[in-house]
Amino acid sequence: MPPPTRPQTARTTRTGTPTARRKRPAPTLRPGTAADNAGEEDDTPVLSYPAQDENNGGSQPDDMVGEEDKNSVALTSKKALELLEKDGLLTPAPPTTFTSPAWKEFMILTDLFGDETAFCVCNTNRKRQRTLDEFSTVAPNRPTKHRVAEGCVRVCVNDGRPCQSFASESMKALFEILLDIGKRSKARLILGGQYGLLPHPMTLSRNIVKIHKLAQLDLAALLRTLLLVPNDSMAGALTADLWEEKYSRLHYLGLTVHYVEEFVLKVRRFALLDFDSTATHSASNIENQFCGLFRDRFTIPVADIRAIFTSDSESAMLSCFNGLRCACHRLQTVLKDTFVHKDSGVPAHIRTIFVCASNLVTYFRKCGQAAVLPSIL
C-alpha cells in the first residue's frame, strides 16, 4: 500500500453523506497479490489509490497507469468515508471558526493536512425535502366541502356559536395552521388528551397575556412604519372618536388607523381608552389621553407623527387634532338637521315620515324576518 497522500476532498449531499468530487478518481478495492514475506496469495481486499505523479502529486495519465483491473470493486461514498475515518485520514470535529448557534448541529471533517473536506449534519435537520406540491393550492371537491359544512353546522348547533364566526379571518388562519400540520404529519394526530394537538382551556388562558404582548409589539412596529417613516406606498391616517355609553354613562375614546396594503384598504382598531367620566371633554384632556397612549404603550412621540387625523365635528376634537372632518358624519348631520330638527322649516308631516321610516328600518333589522330579504337594510 503506498504511503498516505492528500486524500480526496468530499462534499455533502442532502442526506448528509459525503461523496467524492469528480476532480480525482475515487479509491477502489483491489484483491491483494501476495502476503508479505510469505509468498502466499491473500484474498483480503485492500484499499489502493491511483498512481501519483512525483512532480505535482496528481494522478498519472491513463497510458502510464495501465488498464484498470476488471476485478476491482468500486466503493460507495459511505463505505469510503468509513474506511478513511478508520485509517485516521479524516477526523470529525466541531466547528470552531463559526459563532452562530446553528453550527452546533454540524460536524466538520478534516484531513491529515488540516483542510476541511465536508460538513456532516445531524438528525435534527429536515429529513424530507419539501416539494413544489406543498406550495401549490387546490380547490376541494364537493364531498370534502360537504363534510366541512356538516362539521361547522354541528359546532354552531352544539356550542351555540354564530355561523358568522367561520367567516372571520382568525378562524381561517386557524384552519390554515391545522391543514399545514396535517399535511406534514405522516400519521393521524391525536387531538384531545394530555398529548393531543388541541390545547387545554387552562393553557389558552395562560397564553393570552403572552400573545397579547407579542401582538402589541407587532402593532407598535406597524404604527411606526405608517406614522413615522415617510413612505409613499405605506402611509396611514388616524380616526379618533369620543362617545358616551347609553346605559352605564361611561365615556370612551377610540382610535383607528387606515392604510392601503397591496391595493386593499385596511382598517385596524388599535385602542379603546376609558375616558375619565369626571373630567370634561376638553381638548387638553383628550390630548393628554392621546399622548399618553402613544408614549406609554407604543413608545411613539406624538410630535413626530406624520399622519392625517379624521374626527367628527365636535369642537374639542377639532381643537385637539386640527385634522379633517369626517364626510359621512357631516352628511348625517345635514340630513338630521334638514328633516328631523324642529327648527329646520320642514313641514311636520314630512318629519313624521322620516321618523316612521327610521323606526321601521330599526324594527326590521332586529326581527328574524330580515334574513329572507335579498340585502340588509
Short mmCIF file of C-alpha atoms in Angstrom, two decimals:
data_model
loop_
_atom_site.label_atom_id
_atom_site.label_comp_id
_atom_site.label_asym_id
_atom_site.label_seq_id
_atom_site.Cartn_x
_atom_site.Cartn_y
_atom_site.Cartn_z
CA MET A 1 0.00 0.00 0.00
CA PRO A 2 1.55 3.35 -0.98
CA PRO A 3 2.18 5.96 1.71
CA PRO A 4 -0.84 8.19 2.52
CA THR A 5 -1.06 11.30 0.43
CA ARG A 6 -3.57 14.14 0.44
CA PRO A 7 -6.96 12.39 0.27
CA GLN A 8 -9.81 13.37 -1.94
CA THR A 9 -11.99 16.23 -0.87
CA ALA A 10 -15.62 15.43 -0.26
CA ARG A 11 -18.87 17.26 -0.42
CA THR A 12 -22.19 16.72 1.38
CA THR A 13 -25.38 15.52 -0.23
CA ARG A 14 -28.90 16.31 1.00
CA THR A 15 -28.85 13.35 3.37
CA GLY A 16 -25.59 14.48 4.95
CA THR A 17 -23.40 11.66 3.43
CA PRO A 18 -20.13 12.98 1.92
CA THR A 19 -19.44 11.92 -1.67
CA ALA A 20 -16.25 12.19 -3.68
CA ARG A 21 -15.75 15.10 -6.04
CA ARG A 22 -15.13 14.45 -9.73
CA LYS A 23 -11.74 16.13 -9.81
CA ARG A 24 -9.97 12.97 -8.61
CA PRO A 25 -10.90 9.31 -9.09
CA ALA A 26 -12.40 7.51 -6.11
CA PRO A 27 -10.37 4.83 -4.29
CA THR A 28 -11.12 1.25 -5.25
CA LEU A 29 -10.74 -2.13 -3.57
CA ARG A 30 -8.27 -4.38 -5.38
CA PRO A 31 -7.54 -8.02 -4.49
CA GLY A 32 -4.09 -8.45 -2.96
CA THR A 33 -1.39 -10.36 -4.85
CA ALA A 34 0.89 -11.93 -2.24
CA ALA A 35 1.25 -11.66 1.51
CA ASP A 36 4.36 -10.04 2.92
CA ASN A 37 7.34 -12.48 3.48
CA ALA A 38 5.08 -15.48 2.82
CA GLY A 39 4.65 -15.80 -0.92
CA GLU A 40 1.02 -16.84 -0.48
CA GLU A 41 -1.86 -15.11 -2.13
CA ASP A 42 -4.20 -13.11 0.11
CA ASP A 43 -7.85 -12.73 -0.94
CA THR A 44 -8.50 -9.88 1.52
CA PRO A 45 -9.26 -6.70 -0.42
CA VAL A 46 -7.04 -3.73 0.33
CA LEU A 47 -7.60 -0.01 -0.24
CA SER A 48 -5.50 1.35 -3.10
CA TYR A 49 -5.19 4.77 -4.71
CA PRO A 50 -4.34 5.73 -8.29
CA ALA A 51 -0.69 6.25 -9.12
CA GLN A 52 0.60 9.67 -8.13
CA ASP A 53 2.89 11.94 -10.10
CA GLU A 54 6.14 12.79 -8.37
CA ASN A 55 6.09 16.36 -9.62
CA ASN A 56 2.72 17.63 -8.53
CA GLY A 57 1.12 14.72 -6.67
CA GLY A 58 -1.66 14.41 -9.26
CA SER A 59 -2.92 11.29 -10.95
CA GLN A 60 -0.88 9.93 -13.81
CA PRO A 61 -2.34 9.72 -17.32
CA ASP A 62 -4.21 6.62 -18.34
CA ASP A 63 -1.38 5.39 -20.60
CA MET A 64 1.07 5.40 -17.64
CA VAL A 65 -1.26 3.74 -15.15
CA GLY A 66 -2.41 0.99 -17.45
CA GLU A 67 -5.78 -0.63 -17.83
CA GLU A 68 -7.74 -0.93 -14.61
CA ASP A 69 -8.24 -4.39 -13.25
CA LYS A 70 -11.62 -5.82 -14.19
CA ASN A 71 -11.96 -7.46 -10.77
CA SER A 72 -11.81 -4.13 -8.88
CA VAL A 73 -14.91 -3.25 -6.85
CA ALA A 74 -15.96 0.42 -6.64
CA LEU A 75 -16.54 1.74 -3.13
CA THR A 76 -19.69 3.56 -2.17
CA SER A 77 -19.28 7.02 -0.70
CA LYS A 78 -20.43 5.82 2.72
CA LYS A 79 -18.02 2.86 2.74
CA ALA A 80 -15.13 5.03 1.55
CA LEU A 81 -15.81 7.52 4.34
CA GLU A 82 -15.86 4.74 6.94
CA LEU A 83 -12.54 3.35 5.73
CA LEU A 84 -10.89 6.75 5.56
CA GLU A 85 -12.08 7.64 9.04
CA LYS A 86 -10.93 4.23 10.35
CA ASP A 87 -7.45 4.77 8.92
CA GLY A 88 -7.27 8.20 10.50
CA LEU A 89 -7.32 10.08 7.22
CA LEU A 90 -10.48 12.03 8.15
CA THR A 91 -11.24 13.36 11.61
CA PRO A 92 -14.66 14.74 12.67
CA ALA A 93 -14.52 17.82 14.88
CA PRO A 94 -16.98 20.53 15.93
CA PRO A 95 -16.57 23.87 14.14
CA THR A 96 -14.51 26.48 15.94
CA THR A 97 -14.47 29.39 13.49
CA PHE A 98 -18.23 29.94 13.40
CA THR A 99 -20.09 31.88 16.08
CA SER A 100 -23.68 31.18 15.08
CA PRO A 101 -25.50 28.74 17.40
CA ALA A 102 -26.83 26.92 14.32
CA TRP A 103 -23.37 25.42 13.71
CA LYS A 104 -23.66 23.42 16.95
CA GLU A 105 -25.71 20.94 14.94
CA PHE A 106 -22.88 20.31 12.44
CA MET A 107 -19.57 18.43 12.40
CA ILE A 108 -16.59 19.28 10.17
CA LEU A 109 -14.35 16.59 8.63
CA THR A 110 -10.66 17.48 8.42
CA ASP A 111 -7.89 15.53 6.69
CA LEU A 112 -4.28 14.91 7.66
CA PHE A 113 -3.29 18.32 6.36
CA GLY A 114 -5.92 20.19 8.39
CA ASP A 115 -8.10 21.04 5.41
CA GLU A 116 -11.87 20.99 5.79
CA THR A 117 -13.35 18.43 3.43
CA ALA A 118 -17.07 18.19 4.30
CA PHE A 119 -19.86 19.23 6.63
CA CYS A 120 -21.91 16.45 8.21
CA VAL A 121 -25.35 17.38 9.51
CA CYS A 122 -27.09 15.68 12.40
CA ASN A 123 -30.60 14.27 12.60
CA THR A 124 -32.17 17.49 13.90
CA ASN A 125 -32.30 18.87 10.37
CA ARG A 126 -35.15 18.22 7.97
CA LYS A 127 -35.00 14.64 6.76
CA ARG A 128 -37.52 15.10 3.95
CA GLN A 129 -37.14 17.91 1.46
CA ARG A 130 -40.27 19.91 0.67
CA THR A 131 -41.66 19.54 -2.83
CA LEU A 132 -43.35 22.08 -5.05
CA ASP A 133 -46.71 20.40 -4.46
CA GLU A 134 -46.68 21.62 -0.86
CA PHE A 135 -46.65 25.24 -2.05
CA SER A 136 -49.46 24.84 -4.59
CA THR A 137 -53.16 25.30 -3.91
CA VAL A 138 -56.08 23.14 -4.99
CA ALA A 139 -59.84 23.58 -4.74
CA PRO A 140 -61.61 20.98 -2.57
CA ASN A 141 -64.08 18.64 -4.18
CA ARG A 142 -67.79 18.51 -3.35
CA PRO A 143 -67.68 15.63 -0.81
CA THR A 144 -64.91 17.36 1.11
CA LYS A 145 -66.81 20.62 1.24
CA HIS A 146 -69.93 18.77 2.38
CA ARG A 147 -68.03 17.17 5.28
CA VAL A 148 -66.60 20.52 6.36
CA ALA A 149 -70.01 22.20 6.15
CA GLU A 150 -71.58 19.45 8.22
CA GLY A 151 -68.88 19.79 10.87
CA CYS A 152 -69.33 23.57 11.04
CA VAL A 153 -73.10 23.19 11.43
CA ARG A 154 -72.60 20.77 14.31
CA VAL A 155 -70.26 23.22 16.02
CA CYS A 156 -72.78 26.04 15.69
CA VAL A 157 -75.66 23.90 16.99
CA ASN A 158 -73.87 22.10 19.82
CA ASP A 159 -71.81 25.05 21.09
CA GLY A 160 -74.31 27.80 20.31
CA ARG A 161 -71.86 29.76 18.16
CA PRO A 162 -72.91 32.13 15.37
CA CYS A 163 -72.45 30.97 11.81
CA GLN A 164 -70.61 34.19 11.03
CA SER A 165 -67.70 33.06 13.23
CA PHE A 166 -66.46 30.72 10.47
CA ALA A 167 -66.16 33.67 8.07
CA SER A 168 -63.72 35.56 10.30
CA GLU A 169 -60.07 35.94 9.35
CA SER A 170 -58.90 34.45 12.65
CA MET A 171 -60.87 31.26 12.04
CA LYS A 172 -59.39 30.96 8.54
CA ALA A 173 -55.89 31.43 9.98
CA LEU A 174 -56.54 28.63 12.50
CA PHE A 175 -57.68 26.30 9.71
CA GLU A 176 -54.55 27.13 7.72
CA ILE A 177 -52.37 26.12 10.68
CA LEU A 178 -54.23 22.84 11.17
CA LEU A 179 -54.09 21.98 7.46
CA ASP A 180 -50.37 22.67 7.34
CA ILE A 181 -49.71 20.48 10.38
CA GLY A 182 -51.82 17.65 8.99
CA LYS A 183 -50.08 17.84 5.62
CA ARG A 184 -46.66 17.40 7.20
CA SER A 185 -47.70 14.62 9.55
CA LYS A 186 -47.21 11.04 8.40
CA ALA A 187 -49.74 9.53 10.82
CA ARG A 188 -53.08 10.52 12.25
CA LEU A 189 -52.61 13.08 15.01
CA ILE A 190 -54.19 12.83 18.45
CA LEU A 191 -56.48 15.79 19.11
CA GLY A 192 -57.58 15.54 22.73
CA GLY A 193 -55.94 14.42 25.94
CA GLN A 194 -52.62 15.23 27.54
CA TYR A 195 -50.61 14.56 24.38
CA GLY A 196 -53.21 15.86 21.96
CA LEU A 197 -52.87 18.65 19.45
CA LEU A 198 -55.63 20.88 20.85
CA PRO A 199 -54.56 22.83 23.95
CA HIS A 200 -56.32 22.69 27.29
CA PRO A 201 -58.53 25.69 28.23
CA MET A 202 -56.13 26.41 31.10
CA THR A 203 -53.27 26.57 28.60
CA LEU A 204 -55.21 29.01 26.45
CA SER A 205 -55.92 31.31 29.39
CA ARG A 206 -52.26 31.30 30.40
CA ASN A 207 -51.11 32.26 26.91
CA ILE A 208 -53.47 35.21 26.48
CA VAL A 209 -51.12 37.70 28.13
CA LYS A 210 -48.10 36.36 26.24
CA ILE A 211 -49.81 36.53 22.85
CA HIS A 212 -51.17 39.98 23.67
CA LYS A 213 -47.65 41.27 24.32
CA LEU A 214 -46.43 39.83 21.03
CA ALA A 215 -49.37 41.41 19.22
CA GLN A 216 -48.57 44.75 20.88
CA LEU A 217 -45.01 44.58 19.56
CA ASP A 218 -46.23 43.85 16.03
CA LEU A 219 -48.79 46.64 16.25
CA ALA A 220 -46.18 49.10 17.51
CA ALA A 221 -43.90 48.24 14.59
CA LEU A 222 -46.78 48.73 12.14
CA LEU A 223 -47.69 52.11 13.62
CA ARG A 224 -44.08 53.28 13.46
CA THR A 225 -43.97 52.33 9.80
CA LEU A 226 -47.26 54.06 8.99
CA LEU A 227 -46.97 57.17 11.14
CA LEU A 228 -43.26 57.95 11.48
CA VAL A 229 -41.39 56.69 8.44
CA PRO A 230 -42.08 58.82 5.35
CA ASN A 231 -43.27 56.18 2.91
CA ASP A 232 -45.42 56.96 -0.11
CA SER A 233 -46.59 53.36 -0.52
CA MET A 234 -47.47 52.81 3.16
CA ALA A 235 -48.99 55.91 4.77
CA GLY A 236 -51.63 55.84 7.47
CA ALA A 237 -54.49 58.03 8.61
CA LEU A 238 -55.90 58.15 12.16
CA THR A 239 -59.54 58.41 13.17
CA ALA A 240 -60.50 59.44 16.71
CA ASP A 241 -63.96 59.31 18.23
CA LEU A 242 -65.25 60.11 21.71
CA TRP A 243 -68.68 58.90 22.80
CA GLU A 244 -70.76 58.07 25.85
CA GLU A 245 -72.36 54.68 26.54
CA LYS A 246 -76.12 54.98 26.81
CA TYR A 247 -76.81 52.96 29.97
CA SER A 248 -73.61 52.96 32.05
CA ARG A 249 -72.76 56.58 31.20
CA LEU A 250 -69.13 55.65 30.64
CA HIS A 251 -67.02 57.64 28.19
CA TYR A 252 -64.70 56.01 25.68
CA LEU A 253 -62.05 57.29 23.29
CA GLY A 254 -61.48 55.04 20.26
CA LEU A 255 -58.60 55.24 17.79
CA THR A 256 -58.43 53.60 14.37
CA VAL A 257 -55.69 53.56 11.72
CA HIS A 258 -56.47 53.35 8.00
CA TYR A 259 -53.89 52.35 5.38
CA VAL A 260 -53.63 50.73 1.96
CA GLU A 261 -51.71 47.47 1.60
CA GLU A 262 -51.44 45.62 -1.72
CA PHE A 263 -54.16 47.90 -3.16
CA VAL A 264 -56.56 46.88 -0.36
CA LEU A 265 -57.89 49.34 2.24
CA LYS A 266 -57.14 48.04 5.75
CA VAL A 267 -58.82 49.29 8.94
CA ARG A 268 -57.18 48.49 12.28
CA ARG A 269 -58.77 49.46 15.61
CA PHE A 270 -55.80 49.60 17.93
CA ALA A 271 -57.00 51.43 21.07
CA LEU A 272 -60.11 51.92 23.20
CA LEU A 273 -59.48 54.13 26.22
CA ASP A 274 -61.71 54.51 29.24
CA PHE A 275 -62.08 58.26 29.40
CA ASP A 276 -62.42 59.80 32.85
CA SER A 277 -66.12 60.48 33.32
CA THR A 278 -65.42 63.18 35.92
CA ALA A 279 -63.19 65.14 33.55
CA THR A 280 -64.58 67.48 30.95
CA HIS A 281 -64.34 66.71 27.25
CA SER A 282 -61.88 69.49 26.66
CA ALA A 283 -59.14 69.49 24.05
CA SER A 284 -56.40 69.36 26.72
CA ASN A 285 -57.86 66.25 28.41
CA ILE A 286 -58.29 64.46 25.09
CA GLU A 287 -54.74 65.36 24.10
CA ASN A 288 -53.36 64.01 27.40
CA GLN A 289 -55.11 60.70 26.85
CA PHE A 290 -53.90 60.53 23.26
CA CYS A 291 -50.29 61.42 24.03
CA GLY A 292 -50.13 59.04 26.99
CA LEU A 293 -51.31 56.16 24.84
CA PHE A 294 -48.64 56.59 22.15
CA ARG A 295 -45.93 57.37 24.68
CA ASP A 296 -46.51 54.56 27.18
CA ARG A 297 -47.90 51.73 25.06
CA PHE A 298 -46.22 52.21 21.68
CA THR A 299 -43.20 54.43 22.59
CA ILE A 300 -44.06 56.82 19.76
CA PRO A 301 -43.60 60.56 20.32
CA VAL A 302 -46.69 62.43 19.19
CA ALA A 303 -44.63 65.33 17.88
CA ASP A 304 -43.03 63.04 15.29
CA ILE A 305 -46.29 61.59 13.92
CA ARG A 306 -46.81 62.40 10.24
CA ALA A 307 -50.41 61.37 9.62
CA ILE A 308 -53.81 62.84 8.85
CA PHE A 309 -56.38 62.94 11.65
CA THR A 310 -60.07 62.49 10.96
CA SER A 311 -62.78 63.16 13.54
CA ASP A 312 -66.34 64.33 13.87
CA SER A 313 -67.39 67.96 14.01
CA GLU A 314 -67.09 68.30 17.78
CA SER A 315 -65.20 71.46 18.69
CA ALA A 316 -62.96 69.73 21.26
CA MET A 317 -61.84 67.11 18.74
CA LEU A 318 -61.13 69.73 16.11
CA SER A 319 -59.11 71.83 18.56
CA CYS A 320 -57.10 68.81 19.69
CA PHE A 321 -56.19 67.18 16.39
CA ASN A 322 -56.64 70.00 13.87
CA GLY A 323 -57.49 67.45 11.21
CA LEU A 324 -60.19 66.73 8.68
CA ARG A 325 -63.88 66.40 9.38
CA CYS A 326 -65.50 63.09 8.57
CA ALA A 327 -67.57 63.45 5.39
CA CYS A 328 -70.08 60.76 6.43
CA HIS A 329 -70.62 62.40 9.80
CA ARG A 330 -71.18 65.79 8.21
CA LEU A 331 -73.68 64.30 5.72
CA GLN A 332 -75.55 62.60 8.56
CA THR A 333 -75.67 65.87 10.49
CA VAL A 334 -77.01 67.77 7.47
CA LEU A 335 -79.76 65.20 6.85
CA LYS A 336 -80.73 65.17 10.50
CA ASP A 337 -80.91 68.94 10.74
CA THR A 338 -82.86 69.14 7.48
CA PHE A 339 -85.56 66.55 8.02
CA VAL A 340 -85.73 65.83 11.76
CA HIS A 341 -84.89 69.04 13.58
CA LYS A 342 -87.90 71.04 14.67
CA ASP A 343 -86.43 74.37 13.60
CA SER A 344 -85.46 73.19 10.12
CA GLY A 345 -88.55 74.67 8.47
CA VAL A 346 -89.72 71.32 7.08
CA PRO A 347 -93.46 70.60 7.43
CA ALA A 348 -94.46 68.34 10.31
CA HIS A 349 -95.88 65.56 8.12
CA ILE A 350 -92.56 65.23 6.25
CA ARG A 351 -90.64 64.98 9.52
CA THR A 352 -93.14 62.32 10.65
CA ILE A 353 -92.48 60.30 7.50
CA PHE A 354 -88.72 60.28 8.13
CA VAL A 355 -89.15 59.33 11.79
CA CYS A 356 -91.51 56.47 10.90
CA ALA A 357 -89.16 55.23 8.18
CA SER A 358 -86.26 55.25 10.64
CA ASN A 359 -88.27 53.29 13.21
CA LEU A 360 -89.35 50.81 10.55
CA VAL A 361 -85.76 50.15 9.48
CA THR A 362 -84.75 49.67 13.12
CA TYR A 363 -87.56 47.17 13.65
CA PHE A 364 -86.74 45.12 10.54
CA ARG A 365 -83.05 44.92 11.40
CA LYS A 366 -83.87 43.45 14.82
CA CYS A 367 -86.54 40.93 13.77
CA GLY A 368 -85.84 37.46 12.41
CA GLN A 369 -87.68 38.03 9.12
CA ALA A 370 -84.79 40.20 7.91
CA ALA A 371 -82.99 37.01 6.88
CA VAL A 372 -85.37 36.49 3.94
CA LEU A 373 -84.60 39.90 2.45
CA PRO A 374 -82.18 39.97 -0.51
CA SER A 375 -79.98 42.56 1.19
CA ILE A 376 -79.53 44.12 4.61
CA LEU A 377 -81.20 47.46 5.19
#
